Coordinates of C-alpha atoms and ligand atoms in Angstrom, one line a residue:
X273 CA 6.9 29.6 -36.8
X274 CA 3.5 31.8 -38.0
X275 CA 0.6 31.7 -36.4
X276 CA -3.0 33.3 -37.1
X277 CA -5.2 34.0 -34.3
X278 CA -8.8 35.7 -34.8
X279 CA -9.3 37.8 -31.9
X280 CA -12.4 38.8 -30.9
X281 CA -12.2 41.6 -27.9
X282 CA -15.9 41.7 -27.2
X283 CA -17.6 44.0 -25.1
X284 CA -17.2 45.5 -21.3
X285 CA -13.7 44.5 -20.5
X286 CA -13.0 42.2 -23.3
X287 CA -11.0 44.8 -25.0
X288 CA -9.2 45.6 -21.8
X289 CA -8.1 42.3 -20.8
X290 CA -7.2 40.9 -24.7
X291 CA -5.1 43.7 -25.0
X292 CA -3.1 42.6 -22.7
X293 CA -2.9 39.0 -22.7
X294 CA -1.7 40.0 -27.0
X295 CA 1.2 42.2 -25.2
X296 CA 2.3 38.7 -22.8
X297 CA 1.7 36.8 -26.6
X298 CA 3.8 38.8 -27.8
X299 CA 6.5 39.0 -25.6
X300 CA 6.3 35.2 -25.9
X301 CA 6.7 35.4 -29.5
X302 CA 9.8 37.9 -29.0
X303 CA 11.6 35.5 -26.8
X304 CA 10.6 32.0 -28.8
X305 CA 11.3 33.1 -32.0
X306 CA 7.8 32.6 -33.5
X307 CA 5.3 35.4 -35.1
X308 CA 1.8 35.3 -34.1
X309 CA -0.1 37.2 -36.7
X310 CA -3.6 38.7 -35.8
X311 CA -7.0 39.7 -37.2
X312 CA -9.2 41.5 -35.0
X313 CA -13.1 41.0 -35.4
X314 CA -16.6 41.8 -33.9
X315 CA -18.6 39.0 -31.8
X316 CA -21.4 40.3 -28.9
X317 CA -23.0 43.6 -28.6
X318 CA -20.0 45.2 -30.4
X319 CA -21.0 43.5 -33.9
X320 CA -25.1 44.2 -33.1
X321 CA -24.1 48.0 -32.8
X322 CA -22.0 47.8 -35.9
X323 CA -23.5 45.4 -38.1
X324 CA -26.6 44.8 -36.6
X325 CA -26.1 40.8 -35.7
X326 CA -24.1 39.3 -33.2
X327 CA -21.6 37.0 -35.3
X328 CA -21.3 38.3 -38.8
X329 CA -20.2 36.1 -41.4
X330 CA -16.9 37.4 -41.9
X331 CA -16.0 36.7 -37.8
X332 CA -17.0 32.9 -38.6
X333 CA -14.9 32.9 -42.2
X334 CA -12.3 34.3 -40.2
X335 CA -12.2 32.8 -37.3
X336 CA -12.4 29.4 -39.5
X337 CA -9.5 30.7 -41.7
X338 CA -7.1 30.9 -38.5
X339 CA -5.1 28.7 -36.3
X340 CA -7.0 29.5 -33.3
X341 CA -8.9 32.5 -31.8
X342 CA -8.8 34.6 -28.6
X343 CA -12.1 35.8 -27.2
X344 CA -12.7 38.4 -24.3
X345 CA -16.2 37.9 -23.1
X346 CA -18.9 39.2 -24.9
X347 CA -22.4 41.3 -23.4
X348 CA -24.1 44.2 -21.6
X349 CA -26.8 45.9 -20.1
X350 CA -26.8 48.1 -23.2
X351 CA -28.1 44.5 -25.2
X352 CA -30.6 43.2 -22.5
X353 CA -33.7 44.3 -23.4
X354 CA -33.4 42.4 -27.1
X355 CA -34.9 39.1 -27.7
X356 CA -33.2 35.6 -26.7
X357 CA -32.1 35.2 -30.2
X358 CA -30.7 38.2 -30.6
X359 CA -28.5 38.8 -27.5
X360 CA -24.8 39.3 -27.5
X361 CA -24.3 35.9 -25.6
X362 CA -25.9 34.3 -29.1
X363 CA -22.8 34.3 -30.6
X364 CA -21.1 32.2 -28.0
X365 CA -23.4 29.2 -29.4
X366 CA -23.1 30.1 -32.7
X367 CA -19.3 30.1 -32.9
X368 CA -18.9 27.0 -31.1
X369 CA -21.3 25.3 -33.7
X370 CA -20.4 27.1 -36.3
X371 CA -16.4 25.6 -35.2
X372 CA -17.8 22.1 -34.1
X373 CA -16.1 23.4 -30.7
X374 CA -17.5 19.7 -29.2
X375 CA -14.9 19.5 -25.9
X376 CA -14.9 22.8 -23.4
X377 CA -11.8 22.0 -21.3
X378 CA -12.0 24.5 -17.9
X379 CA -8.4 23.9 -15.8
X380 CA -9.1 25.0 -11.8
X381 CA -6.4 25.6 -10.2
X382 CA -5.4 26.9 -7.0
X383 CA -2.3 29.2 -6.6
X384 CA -0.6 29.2 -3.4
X385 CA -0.5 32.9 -3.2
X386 CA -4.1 33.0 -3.3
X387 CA -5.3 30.0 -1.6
X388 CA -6.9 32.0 1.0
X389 CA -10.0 33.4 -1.6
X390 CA -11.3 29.9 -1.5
X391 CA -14.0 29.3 0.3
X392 CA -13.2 26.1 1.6
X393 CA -11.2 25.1 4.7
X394 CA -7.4 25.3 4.5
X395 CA -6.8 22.0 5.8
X396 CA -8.9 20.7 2.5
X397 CA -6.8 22.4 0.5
X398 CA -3.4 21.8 1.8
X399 CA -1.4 21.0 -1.1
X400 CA -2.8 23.4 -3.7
X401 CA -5.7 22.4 -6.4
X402 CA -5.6 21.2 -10.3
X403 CA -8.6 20.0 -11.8
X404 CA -9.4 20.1 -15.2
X405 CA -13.4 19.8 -16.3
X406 CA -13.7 18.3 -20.0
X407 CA -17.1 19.1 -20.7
X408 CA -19.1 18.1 -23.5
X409 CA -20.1 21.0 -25.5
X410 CA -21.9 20.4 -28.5
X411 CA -24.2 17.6 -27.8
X412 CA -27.0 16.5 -24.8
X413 CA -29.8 18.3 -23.7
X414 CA -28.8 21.3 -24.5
X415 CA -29.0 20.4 -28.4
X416 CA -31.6 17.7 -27.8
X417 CA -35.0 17.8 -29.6
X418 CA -37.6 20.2 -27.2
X419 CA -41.3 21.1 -27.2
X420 CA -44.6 21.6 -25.7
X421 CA -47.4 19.2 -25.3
X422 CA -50.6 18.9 -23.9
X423 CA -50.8 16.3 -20.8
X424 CA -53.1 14.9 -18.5
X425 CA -51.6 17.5 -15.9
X426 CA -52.2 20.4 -18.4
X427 CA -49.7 22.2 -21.0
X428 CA -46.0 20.7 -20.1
X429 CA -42.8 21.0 -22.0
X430 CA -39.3 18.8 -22.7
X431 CA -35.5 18.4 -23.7
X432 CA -34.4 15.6 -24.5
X433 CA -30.6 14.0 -23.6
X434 CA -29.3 11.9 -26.3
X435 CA -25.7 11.3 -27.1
X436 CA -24.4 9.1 -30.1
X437 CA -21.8 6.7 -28.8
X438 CA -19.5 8.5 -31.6
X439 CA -20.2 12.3 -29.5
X440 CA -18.8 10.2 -26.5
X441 CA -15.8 8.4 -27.7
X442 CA -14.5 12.0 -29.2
X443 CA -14.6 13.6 -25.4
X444 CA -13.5 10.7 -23.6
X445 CA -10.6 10.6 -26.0
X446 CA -9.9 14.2 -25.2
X447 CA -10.0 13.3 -21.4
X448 CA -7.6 10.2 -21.4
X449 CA -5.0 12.0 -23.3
X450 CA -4.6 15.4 -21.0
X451 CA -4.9 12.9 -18.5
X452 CA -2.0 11.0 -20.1
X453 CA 0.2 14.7 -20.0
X454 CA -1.0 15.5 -15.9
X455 CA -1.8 12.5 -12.8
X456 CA -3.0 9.3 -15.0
X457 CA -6.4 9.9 -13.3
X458 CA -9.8 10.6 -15.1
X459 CA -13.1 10.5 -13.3
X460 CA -16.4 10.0 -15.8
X461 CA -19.7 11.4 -14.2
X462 CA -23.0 10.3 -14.8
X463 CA -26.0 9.5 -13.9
X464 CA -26.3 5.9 -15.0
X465 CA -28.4 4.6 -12.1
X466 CA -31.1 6.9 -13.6
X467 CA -30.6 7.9 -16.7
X468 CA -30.3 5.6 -20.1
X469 CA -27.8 8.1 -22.0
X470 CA -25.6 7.9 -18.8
X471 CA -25.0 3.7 -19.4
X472 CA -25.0 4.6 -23.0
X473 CA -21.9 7.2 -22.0
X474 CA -20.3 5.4 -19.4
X475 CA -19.8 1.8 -21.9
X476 CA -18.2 4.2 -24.1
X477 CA -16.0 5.5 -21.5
X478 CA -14.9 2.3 -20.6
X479 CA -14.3 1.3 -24.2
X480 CA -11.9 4.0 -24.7
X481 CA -10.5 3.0 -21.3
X482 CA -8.7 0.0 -23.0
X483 CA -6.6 2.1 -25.2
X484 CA -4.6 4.0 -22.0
X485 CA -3.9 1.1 -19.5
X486 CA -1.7 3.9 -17.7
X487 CA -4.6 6.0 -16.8
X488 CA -7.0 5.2 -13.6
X489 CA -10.7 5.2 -14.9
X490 CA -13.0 6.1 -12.4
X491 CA -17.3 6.1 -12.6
X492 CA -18.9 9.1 -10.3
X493 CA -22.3 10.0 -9.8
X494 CA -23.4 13.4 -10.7
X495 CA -24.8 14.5 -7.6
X496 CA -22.1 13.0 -5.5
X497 CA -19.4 14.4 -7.9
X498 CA -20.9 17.7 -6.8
X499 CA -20.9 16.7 -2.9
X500 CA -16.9 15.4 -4.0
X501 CA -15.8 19.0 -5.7
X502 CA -16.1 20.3 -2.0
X503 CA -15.4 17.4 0.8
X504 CA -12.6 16.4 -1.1
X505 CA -11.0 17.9 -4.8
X506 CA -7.7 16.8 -4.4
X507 CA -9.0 13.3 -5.3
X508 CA -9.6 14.6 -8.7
X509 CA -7.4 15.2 -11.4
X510 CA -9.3 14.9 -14.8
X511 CA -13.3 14.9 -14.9
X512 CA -15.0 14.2 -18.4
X513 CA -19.0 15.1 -17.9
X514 CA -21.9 15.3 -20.5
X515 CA -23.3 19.4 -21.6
X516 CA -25.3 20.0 -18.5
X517 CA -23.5 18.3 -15.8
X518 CA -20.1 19.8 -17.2
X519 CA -21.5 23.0 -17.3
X520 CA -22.9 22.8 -13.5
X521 CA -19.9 21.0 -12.2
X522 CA -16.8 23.3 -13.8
X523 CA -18.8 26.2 -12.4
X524 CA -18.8 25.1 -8.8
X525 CA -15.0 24.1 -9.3
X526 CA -14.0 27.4 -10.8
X527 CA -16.0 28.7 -7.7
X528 CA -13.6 26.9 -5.3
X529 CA -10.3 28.9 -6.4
X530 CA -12.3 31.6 -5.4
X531 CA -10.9 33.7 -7.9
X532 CA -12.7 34.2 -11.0
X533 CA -10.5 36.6 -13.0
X534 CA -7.8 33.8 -13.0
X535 CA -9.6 31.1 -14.7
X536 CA -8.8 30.3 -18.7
X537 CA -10.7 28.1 -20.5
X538 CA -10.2 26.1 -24.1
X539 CA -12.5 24.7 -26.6
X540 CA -11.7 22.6 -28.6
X541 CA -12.4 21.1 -32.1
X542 CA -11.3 17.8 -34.1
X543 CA -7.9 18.5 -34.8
X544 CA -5.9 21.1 -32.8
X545 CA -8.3 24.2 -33.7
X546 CA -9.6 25.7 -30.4
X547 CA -11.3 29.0 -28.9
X548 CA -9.8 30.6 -26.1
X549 CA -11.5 32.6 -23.3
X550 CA -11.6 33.4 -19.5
X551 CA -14.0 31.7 -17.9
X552 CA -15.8 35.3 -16.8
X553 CA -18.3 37.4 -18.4
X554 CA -17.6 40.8 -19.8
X555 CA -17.9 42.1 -15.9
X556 CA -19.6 46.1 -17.4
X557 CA -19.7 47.3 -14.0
X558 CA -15.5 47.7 -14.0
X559 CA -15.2 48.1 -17.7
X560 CA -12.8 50.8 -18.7
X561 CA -11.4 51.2 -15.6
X562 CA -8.2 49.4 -15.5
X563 CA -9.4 47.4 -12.7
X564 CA -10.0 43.8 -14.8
X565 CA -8.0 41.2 -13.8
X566 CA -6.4 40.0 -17.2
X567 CA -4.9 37.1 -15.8
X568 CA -7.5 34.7 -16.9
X569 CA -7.2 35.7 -20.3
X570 CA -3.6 35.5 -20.8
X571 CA -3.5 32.1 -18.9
X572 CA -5.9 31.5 -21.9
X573 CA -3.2 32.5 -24.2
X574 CA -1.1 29.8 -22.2
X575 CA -3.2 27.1 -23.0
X576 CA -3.4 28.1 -26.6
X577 CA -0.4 27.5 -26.9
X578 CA 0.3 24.6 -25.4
X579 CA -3.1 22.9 -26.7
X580 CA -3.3 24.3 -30.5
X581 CA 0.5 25.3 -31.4
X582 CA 1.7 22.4 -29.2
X583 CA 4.3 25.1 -27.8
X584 CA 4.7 23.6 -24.1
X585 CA 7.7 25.7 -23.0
X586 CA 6.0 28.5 -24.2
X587 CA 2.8 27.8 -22.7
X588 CA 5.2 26.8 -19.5
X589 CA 6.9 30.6 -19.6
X590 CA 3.3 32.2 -19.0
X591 CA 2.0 30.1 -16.1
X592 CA 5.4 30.6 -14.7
X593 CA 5.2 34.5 -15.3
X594 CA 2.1 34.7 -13.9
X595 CA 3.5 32.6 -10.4
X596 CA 6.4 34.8 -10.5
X597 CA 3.9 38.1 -10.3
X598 CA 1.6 37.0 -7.8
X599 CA 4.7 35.8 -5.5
X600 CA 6.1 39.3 -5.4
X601 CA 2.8 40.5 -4.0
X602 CA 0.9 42.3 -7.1
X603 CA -2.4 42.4 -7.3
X604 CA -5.6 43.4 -9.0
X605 CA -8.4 44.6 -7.4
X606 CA -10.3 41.9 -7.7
X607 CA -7.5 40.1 -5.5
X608 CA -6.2 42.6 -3.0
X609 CA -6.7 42.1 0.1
X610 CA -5.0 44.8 1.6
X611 CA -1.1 43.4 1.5
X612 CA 1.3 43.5 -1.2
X613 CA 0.9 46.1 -4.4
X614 CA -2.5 47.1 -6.0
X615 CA -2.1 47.1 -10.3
X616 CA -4.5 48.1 -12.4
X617 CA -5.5 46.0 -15.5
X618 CA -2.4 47.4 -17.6
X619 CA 0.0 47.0 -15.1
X620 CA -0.7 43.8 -14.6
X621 CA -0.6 42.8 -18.1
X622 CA 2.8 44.5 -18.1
X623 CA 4.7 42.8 -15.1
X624 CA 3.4 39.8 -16.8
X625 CA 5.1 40.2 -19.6
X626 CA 8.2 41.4 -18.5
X627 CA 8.2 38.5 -16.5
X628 CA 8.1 36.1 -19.6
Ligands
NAD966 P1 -19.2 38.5 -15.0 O1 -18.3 37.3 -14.9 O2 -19.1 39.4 -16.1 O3 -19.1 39.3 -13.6 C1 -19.3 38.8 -12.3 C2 -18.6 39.6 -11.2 O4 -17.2 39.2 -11.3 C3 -18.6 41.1 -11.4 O5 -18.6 41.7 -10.2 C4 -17.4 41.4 -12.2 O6 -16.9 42.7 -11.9 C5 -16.4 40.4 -11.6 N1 -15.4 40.0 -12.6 C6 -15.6 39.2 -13.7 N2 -14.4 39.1 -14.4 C7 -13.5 39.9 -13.7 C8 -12.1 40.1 -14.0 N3 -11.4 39.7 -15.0 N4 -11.5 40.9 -13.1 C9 -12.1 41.4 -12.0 N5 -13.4 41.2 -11.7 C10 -14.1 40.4 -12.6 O7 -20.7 37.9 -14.9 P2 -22.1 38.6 -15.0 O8 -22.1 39.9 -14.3 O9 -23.1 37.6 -14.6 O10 -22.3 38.9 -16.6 C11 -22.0 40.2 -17.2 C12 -22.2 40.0 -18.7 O11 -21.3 39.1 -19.2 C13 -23.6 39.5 -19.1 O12 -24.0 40.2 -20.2 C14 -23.4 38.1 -19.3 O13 -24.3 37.5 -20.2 C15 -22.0 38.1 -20.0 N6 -21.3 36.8 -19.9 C16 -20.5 36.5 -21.0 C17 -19.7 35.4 -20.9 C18 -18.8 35.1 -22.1 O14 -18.6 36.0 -22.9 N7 -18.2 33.9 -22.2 C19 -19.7 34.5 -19.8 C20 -20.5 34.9 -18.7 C21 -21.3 36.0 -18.8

């Protein structure tokens, strides 16, 4: 099969790490039989330096035109000083709007090799760690109608949370079936004791519920999901979460692996469209140096191709390649701890994809 793939390198060490996670893409295509056919174009502080905006036109018409598209990470302390609207990290919104990217899946897992950069206790951990975070990305307070007013206690402001029982059904959807592929297990968190939206979000939930009698439907609090994530994660297998919790709580559970450069993530859109990225930033202070860790971003190419080309073995041959490298003992600077073989960002991209 043909595939098209926009890719958008970025800035800092977006180049250095895409380039590498194309080479294990590759290498995958090599061995599979299937061409994956790329179009590079300019997202971040790259397009304001050459175009003057942040997402040009022909980077949405591309990326709209493809199968699917690989992003490094986009910003600097070059852009910094320009105003909100104009920043680098602009983009990010604008693409996912501009793709109706509505359901930001985040996967965090715990490799045994390097269960000992978590912060938590072993004896938590014993067993390893796979969560996925299916976050609602389009909708909620982050989109909500805000403003200023005038109150009784002075000048105040707002944002309001508001989802349509349709924004719900979509992600919950999206939750129950990569539950249906992993444990059978999805936990829904909310704040219904408080919040109207959250009863509004979890009846939906349960409505969808009915269609996958096989999966376990469980209700969680938001603030004791986020006492949960560290007393006791194994409990969870698949969490589905509005904008703003999603965003808080995939952050603290990307923060238990400990190890950021590992992390992919997917967005995804009706259909099988979907953006692919690490879960990092652009990291400038190592950019250039071969010391990235490239890992998260070809684990991103993984789950591109299991999620949008519905390529499983394929997608299977890259987690496995990246097992098999971290069990002979490479590692990135980012993970050495001062046993087994220090790579730099190439090298590890390499023995990745040799290993494929
Ligand atoms: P960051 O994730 O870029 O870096 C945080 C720390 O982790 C740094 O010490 C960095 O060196 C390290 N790190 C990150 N990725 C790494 C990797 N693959 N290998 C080894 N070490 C790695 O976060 P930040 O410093 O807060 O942000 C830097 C820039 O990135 C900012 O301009 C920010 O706005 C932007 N950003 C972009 C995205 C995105 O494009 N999706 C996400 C977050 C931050």
């Amino acid at each position: 099969m043909n595939y098209t793939i926009a890719v958008i390198p970025g800035d800092g060490i977006g180049p250095d790490i895409v380039e590498q996670a194309l080479k294990v893409m590759h290498k995958v295509g090599d061995k599979f039989g299937h061409t994956f056919t790329c179009q590079t174009v300019l997202a971040g502080g790259a397009a304001i330096d050459a175009t003057g905006g942040c997402l040009p036109q022909e980077t949405i018409d591309v990326c709209k035109a493809s199968d699917a598209v690989l992003l490094g990470a986009v910003g600097g302390p070059k852009w910094d000083n320009l105003p909100g609207g104009e920043r680098p990290e602009r983009a990010l919104l604008g693409i996912r709007k501009e793709l109706g990217l509505f359901a930001n899946l985040r996967p965090a897992v715990i490799f045994e090799e390097l269960a000992a950069a978590s912060p938590l206790k072993p004896e938590i951990l014993a067993g390893g760690l796979d969560i996925v975070v299916v976050r609602e990305l389009t909708g909620g307070i982050y989109f909500g109608e805000r403003g200023t007013k005038e109150t009784d206690l002075g000048p105040a402001a707002y944002d309001v949370e508001m989802y349509a029982e349709e924004e719900v059904r979509r992600i919950a959807k999206v939750a129950f079936d990569m539950a249906m592929k992993r444990n059978k297990h999805v936990t829904s968190v909310d704040k219904a004791n408080v919040l109207v939206s959250s009863r509004l979000w979890r009846r939906v939930v349960a409505e969808v519920a009915k269609d996958y009698p096989e999966v376990t439907l469980d209700n969680m609090y938001v603030d004791n999901a986020a006492m949960q994530l560290v007393r006791n994660p194994r409990q969870f297998d698949v969490i589905v979460t509005s904008n703003i919790f999603g965003d808080i709580l995939s952050d603290e559970a990307s923060q238990i692996t400990g190890s950021i450069g590992m992390l992919p993530s997917a967005s995804l859109a009706k259909g099988n469209f979907g953006m692919y990225e690490p879960i990092h930033g652009s990291a400038p202070d190592i950019a250039g140096q071969n010391k990235a860790n490239p890992t998260a971003t070809i684990l991103s190419v993984g789950m591109m191709l299991r999620y949008t080309f519905g390529l499983g073995a394929e997608a299977d041959a890259v987690d496995a390649a990246v097992k098999t490298v971290l069990a002979q003992g490479y590692r990135t600077p980012d993970l050495y701890t001062g046993e087994g073989t220090l790579v730099g960002t190439a090298e590890m991209g390499q023995l990745i994809a040799d290993a494929i």
